[in-house]
PDB file of C-alpha atoms and ligand atoms in Angstrom:
ATOM      1  CA  MET A 839      -7.957  36.118   4.857  1.00 82.00           C
ATOM      2  CA  THR A 840      -5.968  33.480   2.969  1.00 90.00           C
ATOM      3  CA  ARG A 841      -8.054  30.414   2.225  1.00 95.00           C
ATOM      4  CA  ILE A 842      -6.136  27.159   2.567  1.00 97.00           C
ATOM      5  CA  ALA A 843      -7.302  23.802   1.236  1.00 98.00           C
ATOM      6  CA  PHE A 844      -6.035  20.256   1.746  1.00 98.00           C
ATOM      7  CA  LEU A 845      -6.549  17.936  -1.206  1.00 98.00           C
ATOM      8  CA  GLY A 846      -5.916  14.432   0.127  1.00 98.00           C
ATOM      9  CA  VAL A 847      -6.449  14.185   3.865  1.00 98.00           C
ATOM     10  CA  GLY A 848      -4.587  11.189   5.302  1.00 98.00           C
ATOM     11  CA  HIS A 849      -1.772  10.744   7.826  1.00 97.00           C
ATOM     12  CA  LEU A 850       0.469  13.588   6.673  1.00 97.00           C
ATOM     13  CA  ALA A 851      -2.352  16.101   6.168  1.00 98.00           C
ATOM     14  CA  GLU A 852      -3.704  15.281   9.632  1.00 98.00           C
ATOM     15  CA  ALA A 853      -0.281  16.010  11.177  1.00 98.00           C
ATOM     16  CA  MET A 854      -0.026  19.307   9.249  1.00 98.00           C
ATOM     17  CA  ILE A 855      -3.561  20.355  10.186  1.00 97.00           C
ATOM     18  CA  GLU A 856      -2.871  19.594  13.859  1.00 96.00           C
ATOM     19  CA  GLY A 857       0.293  21.708  13.531  1.00 96.00           C
ATOM     20  CA  PHE A 858      -1.629  24.633  12.011  1.00 95.00           C
ATOM     21  CA  LEU A 859      -4.280  24.406  14.734  1.00 94.00           C
ATOM     22  CA  ARG A 860      -1.764  24.559  17.610  1.00 92.00           C
ATOM     23  CA  ASP A 861      -2.063  28.351  17.421  1.00 86.00           C
ATOM     24  CA  ARG A 862      -5.517  29.409  16.350  1.00 78.00           C
ATOM     25  CA  GLN A 863      -4.537  33.100  16.307  1.00 79.00           C
ATOM     26  CA  GLU A 864      -4.444  34.505  12.787  1.00 77.00           C
ATOM     27  CA  LEU A 865      -5.273  31.058  11.505  1.00 82.00           C
ATOM     28  CA  PRO A 866      -6.213  31.074   7.825  1.00 84.00           C
ATOM     29  CA  HIS A 867      -9.485  29.553   6.688  1.00 92.00           C
ATOM     30  CA  LEU A 868      -8.998  25.775   6.297  1.00 96.00           C
ATOM     31  CA  ALA A 869     -11.060  23.554   3.994  1.00 98.00           C
ATOM     32  CA  LEU A 870     -10.637  19.807   3.458  1.00 98.00           C
ATOM     33  CA  SER A 871     -11.323  17.382   0.631  1.00 98.00           C
ATOM     34  CA  PRO A 872     -14.072  14.865   1.350  1.00 96.00           C
ATOM     35  CA  ARG A 873     -12.223  11.515   1.449  1.00 94.00           C
ATOM     36  CA  GLY A 874      -9.978   9.859   4.038  1.00 96.00           C
ATOM     37  CA  HIS A 875      -9.640  11.669   7.377  1.00 97.00           C
ATOM     38  CA  GLY A 876     -11.404  14.783   5.961  1.00 97.00           C
ATOM     39  CA  PRO A 877     -14.868  14.230   7.495  1.00 97.00           C
ATOM     40  CA  LYS A 878     -13.442  13.213  10.902  1.00 97.00           C
ATOM     41  CA  LEU A 879     -11.091  16.234  11.106  1.00 97.00           C
ATOM     42  CA  ALA A 880     -13.698  18.706   9.817  1.00 97.00           C
ATOM     43  CA  LYS A 881     -16.089  17.549  12.553  1.00 97.00           C
ATOM     44  CA  ARG A 882     -13.434  17.494  15.288  1.00 96.00           C
ATOM     45  CA  HIS A 883     -11.986  20.945  14.554  1.00 95.00           C
ATOM     46  CA  GLY A 884     -14.972  22.764  13.007  1.00 94.00           C
ATOM     47  CA  LEU A 885     -13.321  23.045   9.559  1.00 96.00           C
ATOM     48  CA  GLU A 886     -15.031  23.337   6.182  1.00 97.00           C
ATOM     49  CA  LEU A 887     -15.516  20.037   4.368  1.00 98.00           C
ATOM     50  CA  ALA A 888     -15.846  20.409   0.591  1.00 98.00           C
ATOM     51  CA  GLU A 889     -18.333  18.204  -1.213  1.00 97.00           C
ATOM     52  CA  ARG A 890     -16.100  17.956  -4.283  1.00 97.00           C
ATOM     53  CA  ASN A 891     -12.516  18.751  -5.230  1.00 98.00           C
ATOM     54  CA  ASP A 892     -13.490  21.341  -7.866  1.00 97.00           C
ATOM     55  CA  ALA A 893     -15.418  23.359  -5.248  1.00 97.00           C
ATOM     56  CA  LEU A 894     -12.464  22.968  -2.855  1.00 98.00           C
ATOM     57  CA  VAL A 895     -10.039  24.430  -5.395  1.00 98.00           C
ATOM     58  CA  SER A 896     -12.271  27.241  -6.637  1.00 97.00           C
ATOM     59  CA  GLY A 897     -12.866  28.424  -3.044  1.00 97.00           C
ATOM     60  CA  SER A 898      -9.198  28.525  -2.006  1.00 97.00           C
ATOM     61  CA  ASP A 899      -5.948  30.449  -2.555  1.00 97.00           C
ATOM     62  CA  ILE A 900      -3.321  27.885  -1.469  1.00 98.00           C
ATOM     63  CA  VAL A 901      -3.926  24.154  -1.973  1.00 98.00           C
ATOM     64  CA  PHE A 902      -1.805  21.583  -0.118  1.00 98.00           C
ATOM     65  CA  LEU A 903      -1.665  18.313  -2.034  1.00 98.00           C
ATOM     66  CA  ALA A 904      -1.180  15.248   0.193  1.00 98.00           C
ATOM     67  CA  THR A 905      -2.540  12.270  -1.719  1.00 98.00           C
ATOM     68  CA  ARG A 906      -0.329   9.202  -2.134  1.00 96.00           C
ATOM     69  CA  PRO A 907       2.246   9.948  -4.854  1.00 95.00           C
ATOM     70  CA  GLY A 908       0.622   7.628  -7.390  1.00 95.00           C
ATOM     71  CA  ASP A 909      -2.725   9.479  -7.018  1.00 97.00           C
ATOM     72  CA  ALA A 910      -1.284  13.000  -7.224  1.00 97.00           C
ATOM     73  CA  ILE A 911      -1.565  13.835 -10.917  1.00 97.00           C
ATOM     74  CA  ALA A 912      -5.056  12.353 -11.310  1.00 98.00           C
ATOM     75  CA  ALA A 913      -6.206  14.216  -8.187  1.00 98.00           C
ATOM     76  CA  ILE A 914      -5.166  17.676  -9.495  1.00 98.00           C
ATOM     77  CA  SER A 915      -6.103  17.197 -13.155  1.00 98.00           C
ATOM     78  CA  ASN A 916      -9.163  18.950 -14.622  1.00 98.00           C
ATOM     79  CA  LEU A 917      -9.730  21.209 -11.629  1.00 98.00           C
ATOM     80  CA  PRO A 918     -10.514  24.978 -11.922  1.00 98.00           C
ATOM     81  CA  TRP A 919      -6.960  26.283 -11.368  1.00 98.00           C
ATOM     82  CA  ARG A 920      -6.351  30.049 -11.691  1.00 98.00           C
ATOM     83  CA  PRO A 921      -3.013  31.907 -12.127  1.00 98.00           C
ATOM     84  CA  GLU A 922      -3.345  33.255  -8.539  1.00 97.00           C
ATOM     85  CA  HIS A 923      -3.490  29.736  -7.054  1.00 98.00           C
ATOM     86  CA  ILE A 924      -0.474  28.175  -5.341  1.00 98.00           C
ATOM     87  CA  LEU A 925      -0.374  24.384  -5.311  1.00 98.00           C
ATOM     88  CA  VAL A 926       1.933  23.042  -2.581  1.00 98.00           C
ATOM     89  CA  SER A 927       2.705  19.377  -3.149  1.00 98.00           C
ATOM     90  CA  ALA A 928       3.977  17.149  -0.336  1.00 98.00           C
ATOM     91  CA  CYS A 929       3.959  14.082  -2.598  1.00 97.00           C
ATOM     92  CA  ALA A 930       7.345  12.337  -2.582  1.00 95.00           C
ATOM     93  CA  GLY A 931       8.956  11.815  -5.968  1.00 93.00           C
ATOM     94  CA  VAL A 932       6.328  13.644  -8.072  1.00 95.00           C
ATOM     95  CA  PRO A 933       8.287  16.154 -10.214  1.00 96.00           C
ATOM     96  CA  LEU A 934       7.477  19.843 -10.469  1.00 97.00           C
ATOM     97  CA  ALA A 935       7.062  19.682 -14.269  1.00 97.00           C
ATOM     98  CA  GLN A 936       4.285  17.050 -14.015  1.00 97.00           C
ATOM     99  CA  LEU A 937       2.512  18.987 -11.262  1.00 98.00           C
ATOM    100  CA  GLU A 938       2.747  22.268 -13.205  1.00 98.00           C
ATOM    101  CA  ARG A 939       1.328  20.654 -16.331  1.00 98.00           C
ATOM    102  CA  ALA A 940      -1.630  19.137 -14.485  1.00 98.00           C
ATOM    103  CA  ALA A 941      -2.433  22.272 -12.448  1.00 98.00           C
ATOM    104  CA  ALA A 942      -1.755  24.970 -15.091  1.00 98.00           C
ATOM    105  CA  PRO A 943      -1.952  27.973 -14.767  1.00 98.00           C
ATOM    106  CA  ALA A 944      -1.359  27.666 -10.980  1.00 98.00           C
ATOM    107  CA  ARG A 945       2.097  28.244  -9.490  1.00 98.00           C
ATOM    108  CA  VAL A 946       3.503  25.075  -7.934  1.00 98.00           C
ATOM    109  CA  MET A 947       5.980  24.391  -5.143  1.00 98.00           C
ATOM    110  CA  ARG A 948       7.135  21.165  -3.517  1.00 98.00           C
ATOM    111  CA  ILE A 949       7.568  20.623   0.204  1.00 98.00           C
ATOM    112  CA  MET A 950       8.601  17.667   2.336  1.00 98.00           C
ATOM    113  CA  PRO A 951       7.282  17.960   5.894  1.00 98.00           C
ATOM    114  CA  LEU A 952       7.457  15.275   8.592  1.00 98.00           C
ATOM    115  CA  THR A 953       4.640  14.116  10.870  1.00 97.00           C
ATOM    116  CA  ALA A 954       6.416  16.105  13.646  1.00 98.00           C
ATOM    117  CA  ALA A 955       4.503  19.005  12.038  1.00 98.00           C
ATOM    118  CA  SER A 956       1.793  18.074  14.557  1.00 98.00           C
ATOM    119  CA  LEU A 957       4.207  19.253  17.313  1.00 97.00           C
ATOM    120  CA  GLY A 958       5.455  22.296  15.378  1.00 96.00           C
ATOM    121  CA  ALA A 959       8.791  20.427  15.093  1.00 97.00           C
ATOM    122  CA  SER A 960       9.001  19.434  11.427  1.00 97.00           C
ATOM    123  CA  PRO A 961      11.984  20.573   9.383  1.00 97.00           C
ATOM    124  CA  THR A 962      10.165  21.255   6.110  1.00 98.00           C
ATOM    125  CA  THR A 963      12.138  21.466   2.883  1.00 98.00           C
ATOM    126  CA  ALA A 964      10.787  23.612   0.069  1.00 98.00           C
ATOM    127  CA  PHE A 965      11.487  24.279  -3.614  1.00 98.00           C
ATOM    128  CA  PRO A 966      10.760  26.740  -5.065  1.00 98.00           C
ATOM    129  CA  SER A 967       9.985  29.022  -2.133  1.00 94.00           C
ATOM    130  CA  PHE A 968       7.015  31.361  -2.336  1.00 95.00           C
ATOM    131  CA  PRO A 969       6.866  34.116   0.311  1.00 94.00           C
ATOM    132  CA  GLU A 970       3.082  33.659   0.665  1.00 93.00           C
ATOM    133  CA  VAL A 971       3.583  30.059   1.844  1.00 96.00           C
ATOM    134  CA  HIS A 972       6.646  30.487   4.055  1.00 95.00           C
ATOM    135  CA  PRO A 973       4.819  31.843   7.172  1.00 93.00           C
ATOM    136  CA  LEU A 974       2.376  28.941   6.989  1.00 95.00           C
ATOM    137  CA  LEU A 975       5.147  26.334   6.843  1.00 97.00           C
ATOM    138  CA  ALA A 976       6.983  28.112   9.672  1.00 96.00           C
ATOM    139  CA  ARG A 977       4.018  27.229  11.924  1.00 95.00           C
ATOM    140  CA  LEU A 978       5.060  23.581  11.479  1.00 97.00           C
ATOM    141  CA  GLY A 979       8.763  24.011  12.324  1.00 97.00           C
ATOM    142  CA  PRO A 980      11.944  25.258  10.603  1.00 96.00           C
ATOM    143  CA  VAL A 981      11.685  25.815   6.836  1.00 97.00           C
ATOM    144  CA  ILE A 982      14.672  24.785   4.718  1.00 97.00           C
ATOM    145  CA  ALA A 983      14.521  26.477   1.308  1.00 97.00           C
ATOM    146  CA  LEU A 984      16.458  24.661  -1.423  1.00 98.00           C
ATOM    147  CA  GLU A 985      17.969  26.089  -4.586  1.00 98.00           C
ATOM    148  CA  ASN A 986      16.832  23.575  -7.190  1.00 98.00           C
ATOM    149  CA  GLU A 987      14.811  20.380  -7.595  1.00 97.00           C
ATOM    150  CA  ALA A 988      17.865  18.095  -7.530  1.00 96.00           C
ATOM    151  CA  GLN A 989      18.745  19.435  -4.078  1.00 97.00           C
ATOM    152  CA  PHE A 990      15.118  18.969  -3.072  1.00 98.00           C
ATOM    153  CA  GLU A 991      15.221  15.254  -4.030  1.00 96.00           C
ATOM    154  CA  THR A 992      18.458  14.805  -2.063  1.00 97.00           C
ATOM    155  CA  ALA A 993      16.834  16.480   0.935  1.00 97.00           C
ATOM    156  CA  THR A 994      13.790  14.221   0.622  1.00 97.00           C
ATOM    157  CA  VAL A 995      15.966  11.285   1.737  1.00 97.00           C
ATOM    158  CA  SER A 996      15.715  12.856   5.206  1.00 97.00           C
ATOM    159  CA  ALA A 997      12.002  11.997   5.263  1.00 96.00           C
ATOM    160  CA  ALA A 998      13.057   8.331   5.158  1.00 97.00           C
ATOM    161  CA  ILE A 999      15.867   8.886   7.676  1.00 98.00           C
ATOM    162  CA  TYR A1000      13.217  10.231  10.084  1.00 98.00           C
ATOM    163  CA  GLY A1001      11.650   6.761  10.105  1.00 98.00           C
ATOM    164  CA  TRP A1002      15.010   4.987  10.417  1.00 98.00           C
ATOM    165  CA  VAL A1003      15.875   7.115  13.446  1.00 98.00           C
ATOM    166  CA  GLN A1004      12.568   6.182  15.064  1.00 98.00           C
ATOM    167  CA  SER A1005      13.424   2.554  14.366  1.00 98.00           C
ATOM    168  CA  LEU A1006      16.857   3.047  16.020  1.00 98.00           C
ATOM    169  CA  ILE A1007      15.146   4.621  19.030  1.00 98.00           C
ATOM    170  CA  GLY A1008      12.927   1.530  19.282  1.00 98.00           C
ATOM    171  CA  LEU A1009      16.039  -0.668  19.096  1.00 98.00           C
ATOM    172  CA  GLY A1010      17.697   1.355  21.855  1.00 98.00           C
ATOM    173  CA  ARG A1011      14.587   1.090  24.028  1.00 98.00           C
ATOM    174  CA  ASP A1012      14.386  -2.691  23.522  1.00 98.00           C
ATOM    175  CA  TRP A1013      18.075  -3.149  24.363  1.00 98.00           C
ATOM    176  CA  SER A1014      17.715  -1.103  27.574  1.00 98.00           C
ATOM    177  CA  VAL A1015      14.581  -3.011  28.618  1.00 98.00           C
ATOM    178  CA  ALA A1016      16.347  -6.337  27.956  1.00 98.00           C
ATOM    179  CA  HIS A1017      19.079  -5.085  30.298  1.00 98.00           C
ATOM    180  CA  GLY A1018      16.719  -4.192  33.123  1.00 98.00           C
ATOM    181  CA  MET A1019      15.283  -0.703  32.524  1.00 98.00           C
ATOM    182  CA  SER A1020      11.554  -0.016  32.717  1.00 98.00           C
ATOM    183  CA  PRO A1021       9.955   0.380  29.261  1.00 98.00           C
ATOM    184  CA  GLU A1022       8.856   3.993  29.867  1.00 98.00           C
ATOM    185  CA  ALA A1023      12.250   5.167  31.188  1.00 98.00           C
ATOM    186  CA  ALA A1024      13.985   3.311  28.339  1.00 98.00           C
ATOM    187  CA  ARG A1025      11.698   4.932  25.736  1.00 98.00           C
ATOM    188  CA  GLN A1026      12.202   8.456  27.130  1.00 98.00           C
ATOM    189  CA  LEU A1027      15.973   7.986  27.426  1.00 98.00           C
ATOM    190  CA  ALA A1028      16.370   6.609  23.895  1.00 98.00           C
ATOM    191  CA  ALA A1029      14.200   9.337  22.340  1.00 98.00           C
ATOM    192  CA  THR A1030      15.610  12.311  24.219  1.00 98.00           C
ATOM    193  CA  THR A1031      19.207  11.170  23.599  1.00 98.00           C
ATOM    194  CA  PHE A1032      18.528  11.544  19.852  1.00 98.00           C
ATOM    195  CA  VAL A1033      16.875  14.927  20.450  1.00 97.00           C
ATOM    196  CA  ALA A1034      19.905  16.048  22.515  1.00 98.00           C
ATOM    197  CA  ALA A1035      22.373  14.909  19.844  1.00 97.00           C
ATOM    198  CA  GLY A1036      20.415  16.700  17.108  1.00 97.00           C
ATOM    199  CA  ARG A1037      20.027  19.911  19.081  1.00 96.00           C
ATOM    200  CA  MET A1038      23.771  20.110  19.801  1.00 97.00           C
ATOM    201  CA  ILE A1039      24.587  19.920  16.101  1.00 97.00           C
ATOM    202  CA  ALA A1040      21.724  22.204  15.035  1.00 95.00           C
ATOM    203  CA  GLU A1041      22.340  24.864  17.668  1.00 96.00           C
ATOM    204  CA  ARG A1042      26.095  24.901  18.478  1.00 97.00           C
ATOM    205  CA  PRO A1043      28.564  26.673  16.171  1.00 97.00           C
ATOM    206  CA  GLU A1044      31.429  24.117  16.373  1.00 97.00           C
ATOM    207  CA  PRO A1045      32.045  21.834  13.368  1.00 98.00           C
ATOM    208  CA  VAL A1046      30.305  18.435  13.654  1.00 97.00           C
ATOM    209  CA  GLU A1047      33.720  16.708  13.709  1.00 96.00           C
ATOM    210  CA  THR A1048      34.786  18.797  16.726  1.00 97.00           C
ATOM    211  CA  LEU A1049      31.607  17.936  18.637  1.00 96.00           C
ATOM    212  CA  ILE A1050      32.160  14.227  17.937  1.00 95.00           C
ATOM    213  CA  ALA A1051      35.878  14.396  18.779  1.00 94.00           C
ATOM    214  CA  ASN A1052      34.958  15.989  22.116  1.00 94.00           C
ATOM    215  CA  LEU A1053      32.868  12.895  22.895  1.00 93.00           C
ATOM    216  CA  ALA A1054      35.014  10.139  21.406  1.00 90.00           C
ATOM    217  CA  THR A1055      37.979  10.480  23.769  1.00 90.00           C
ATOM    218  CA  PRO A1056      40.709   7.836  23.267  1.00 93.00           C
ATOM    219  CA  GLY A1057      39.923   4.672  25.206  1.00 94.00           C
ATOM    220  CA  GLY A1058      36.403   5.930  26.077  1.00 95.00           C
ATOM    221  CA  ILE A1059      32.980   4.350  25.588  1.00 96.00           C
ATOM    222  CA  THR A1060      31.952   6.424  22.530  1.00 96.00           C
ATOM    223  CA  GLU A1061      35.151   5.479  20.706  1.00 95.00           C
ATOM    224  CA  ARG A1062      34.667   1.793  21.592  1.00 96.00           C
ATOM    225  CA  GLY A1063      31.090   1.781  20.252  1.00 96.00           C
ATOM    226  CA  LEU A1064      32.018   3.639  17.041  1.00 95.00           C
ATOM    227  CA  ALA A1065      34.733   1.038  16.387  1.00 96.00           C
ATOM    228  CA  VAL A1066      32.244  -1.839  16.787  1.00 97.00           C
ATOM    229  CA  LEU A1067      29.746  -0.080  14.487  1.00 97.00           C
ATOM    230  CA  SER A1068      32.537   0.293  11.932  1.00 97.00           C
ATOM    231  CA  GLU A1069      33.447  -3.431  12.201  1.00 98.00           C
ATOM    232  CA  HIS A1070      29.805  -4.154  11.315  1.00 98.00           C
ATOM    233  CA  SER A1071      29.893  -1.716   8.345  1.00 98.00           C
ATOM    234  CA  VAL A1072      27.045   0.293   9.867  1.00 97.00           C
ATOM    235  CA  GLN A1073      28.268   3.581   8.353  1.00 96.00           C
ATOM    236  CA  GLU A1074      28.498   1.987   4.857  1.00 97.00           C
ATOM    237  CA  GLY A1075      25.046   0.464   5.336  1.00 98.00           C
ATOM    238  CA  TRP A1076      23.616   3.873   6.232  1.00 98.00           C
ATOM    239  CA  THR A1077      25.130   5.507   3.132  1.00 98.00           C
ATOM    240  CA  ALA A1078      23.888   2.639   0.931  1.00 98.00           C
ATOM    241  CA  ALA A1079      20.365   3.081   2.314  1.00 98.00           C
ATOM    242  CA  CYS A1080      20.459   6.829   1.534  1.00 98.00           C
ATOM    243  CA  ASP A1081      21.697   6.072  -2.013  1.00 98.00           C
ATOM    244  CA  ALA A1082      18.879   3.536  -2.514  1.00 97.00           C
ATOM    245  CA  VAL A1083      16.196   6.016  -1.438  1.00 96.00           C
ATOM    246  CA  LEU A1084      17.581   8.788  -3.647  1.00 96.00           C
ATOM    247  CA  ALA A1085      17.676   6.390  -6.613  1.00 95.00           C
ATOM    248  CA  LYS A1086      14.021   5.470  -5.965  1.00 93.00           C
ATOM    249  CA  LEU A1087      13.063   9.167  -5.838  1.00 92.00           C
ATOM    250  CA  MET A1088      14.948   9.946  -9.053  1.00 89.00           C
ATOM    251  CA  ASP A1089      13.736   6.982 -11.140  1.00 87.00           C
ATOM    252  CA  GLY A1090      10.085   7.884 -10.530  1.00 75.00           C
ATOM    253  CA  SER A1091       9.161   4.671  -8.714  1.00 77.00           C
ATOM    254  CA  ALA A1092       8.472   6.608  -5.462  1.00 74.00           C
ATOM    255  CA  GLY A1093       5.766   8.407  -7.437  1.00 58.00           C
ATOM    256  CA  ARG A1094       4.160   5.145  -8.537  1.00 50.00           C
ATOM    257  CA  CYS A1095       4.202   3.347  -5.177  1.00 41.00           C
ATOM    258  CA  PRO A1096       2.568   4.760  -2.058  1.00 37.00           C
TER     259      PRO A1096
HETATM  260  N1  NAP B  91       3.092  10.006   5.939  1.00 77.58           N
HETATM  261  C1  NAP B  91       4.176  10.758   6.070  1.00 77.58           C
HETATM  262  O1  NAP B  91       4.833  10.759   7.126  1.00 77.58           O
HETATM  263  C2  NAP B  91       4.635  11.630   4.929  1.00 77.58           C
HETATM  264  C3  NAP B  91       5.717  12.508   5.118  1.00 77.58           C
HETATM  265  C4  NAP B  91       6.098  13.361   4.064  1.00 77.58           C
HETATM  266  C5  NAP B  91       5.418  13.312   2.856  1.00 77.58           C
HETATM  267  N2  NAP B  91       4.392  12.436   2.699  1.00 77.58           N
HETATM  268  C6  NAP B  91       3.670  12.437   1.422  1.00 77.58           C
HETATM  269  O2  NAP B  91       2.332  12.763   1.737  1.00 77.58           O
HETATM  270  C7  NAP B  91       1.453  12.095   0.854  1.00 77.58           C
HETATM  271  C8  NAP B  91       0.353  11.449   1.660  1.00 77.58           C
HETATM  272  O3  NAP B  91       0.880  10.452   2.498  1.00 77.58           O
HETATM  273  P1  NAP B  91      -0.021   9.848   3.649  1.00 77.58           P
HETATM  274  O4  NAP B  91       0.843   8.926   4.413  1.00 77.58           O
HETATM  275  O5  NAP B  91      -0.745  10.943   4.359  1.00 77.58           O
HETATM  276  O6  NAP B  91      -1.077   9.004   2.753  1.00 77.58           O
HETATM  277  P2  NAP B  91      -2.536   8.510   3.147  1.00 77.58           P
HETATM  278  O7  NAP B  91      -2.679   8.409   4.637  1.00 77.58           O
HETATM  279  O8  NAP B  91      -2.819   7.322   2.321  1.00 77.58           O
HETATM  280  O9  NAP B  91      -3.485   9.718   2.688  1.00 77.58           O
HETATM  281  C9  NAP B  91      -3.749  10.029   1.357  1.00 77.58           C
HETATM  282  C10 NAP B  91      -5.203  10.456   1.275  1.00 77.58           C
HETATM  283  O10 NAP B  91      -5.461  11.007  -0.008  1.00 77.58           O
HETATM  284  C11 NAP B  91      -6.796  10.646  -0.360  1.00 77.58           C
HETATM  285  N3  NAP B  91      -7.018  10.837  -1.789  1.00 77.58           N
HETATM  286  C12 NAP B  91      -6.484  10.146  -2.838  1.00 77.58           C
HETATM  287  N4  NAP B  91      -6.943  10.644  -4.013  1.00 77.58           N
HETATM  288  C13 NAP B  91      -7.818  11.634  -3.685  1.00 77.58           C
HETATM  289  C14 NAP B  91      -8.621  12.515  -4.445  1.00 77.58           C
HETATM  290  N5  NAP B  91      -8.643  12.491  -5.793  1.00 77.58           N
HETATM  291  N6  NAP B  91      -9.398  13.407  -3.806  1.00 77.58           N
HETATM  292  C15 NAP B  91      -9.399  13.460  -2.444  1.00 77.58           C
HETATM  293  N7  NAP B  91      -8.656  12.669  -1.656  1.00 77.58           N
HETATM  294  C16 NAP B  91      -7.862  11.755  -2.279  1.00 77.58           C
HETATM  295  C17 NAP B  91      -6.898   9.219   0.100  1.00 77.58           C
HETATM  296  O11 NAP B  91      -8.237   8.863   0.191  1.00 77.58           O
HETATM  297  P3  NAP B  91      -8.650   7.282   0.040  1.00 77.58           P
HETATM  298  O12 NAP B  91      -8.109   6.600   1.273  1.00 77.58           O
HETATM  299  O13 NAP B  91     -10.146   7.356  -0.028  1.00 77.58           O
HETATM  300  O14 NAP B  91      -7.983   6.781  -1.208  1.00 77.58           O
HETATM  301  C18 NAP B  91      -6.199   9.301   1.467  1.00 77.58           C
HETATM  302  O15 NAP B  91      -7.117   9.669   2.474  1.00 77.58           O
HETATM  303  C19 NAP B  91       2.298  11.091   0.053  1.00 77.58           C
HETATM  304  O16 NAP B  91       2.409  11.574  -1.262  1.00 77.58           O
HETATM  305  C20 NAP B  91       3.650  11.087   0.733  1.00 77.58           C
HETATM  306  O17 NAP B  91       4.715  10.985  -0.200  1.00 77.58           O
HETATM  307  C21 NAP B  91       3.979  11.611   3.701  1.00 77.58           C
END
């Protein structure tokens, strides 16, 4: 049985562990590092809690790294890595070369899951892609394998967009409540409208532009709203926000700041 370890057990690791535990059939052995949410989750789910990180690493095959980015290299340095180990880093902005140096001779891959892993609904980007890890990530949602690290950094902007979309959903809920809807109905409507929009584009074969054109009929409500958003430069603002996040990932400052 594959032995999986989590080094750094905070918000993201908790979501991933909950995702793994949704189906306990053929579940690999899971062990957790001792800090953060580790003791609480080990007790709640009956998982192994390591006393120290060196014991955690020596007793495992695949190690998920989910410390804050600025703690990542210190956390994996001077541990008993073997060539058979796979280190899977979820730490935003921490480059492969630094991880490989600190965890030599282990093989290293980078992933970027979302907290929707807890629901089995996280699109998880990966580079490079190791076949041993793919089935594990697939338990958390669709896996998107990328071809190089530059593509991976671009794709990591989506992890920030995930939060912006939740913020937009909150805005939509607040607007609907201010205009008379009940908070629960407004929350469900705002959230499931985003889910519906995403599913149409993810699951239908038509080009995105065709799907939008089908909605934005001349003189209709979608067209009117898109025009107002354009007057407020919302599309430019969105692109500028994506550019700013990518720049932060590329200049290394995402790795220094949590
Ligand atoms: N949160 C998300 O939605 C999300 C999504 C995608 C990727 N990520 C990435 O996931 C990583 C973790 O984010 P997070 O939000 O889960 O952070 P978090 O809640 O702060 O969790 C990080 C955990 O790592 C622990 N830790 C630090 N150094 C350690 C060490 N040497 N040994 C054992 N444990 C150690 C911390 O313990 P202490 O509290 O004791 O310091 C803390 O419990 C980040 O690198 C982030 O870029 C996060």
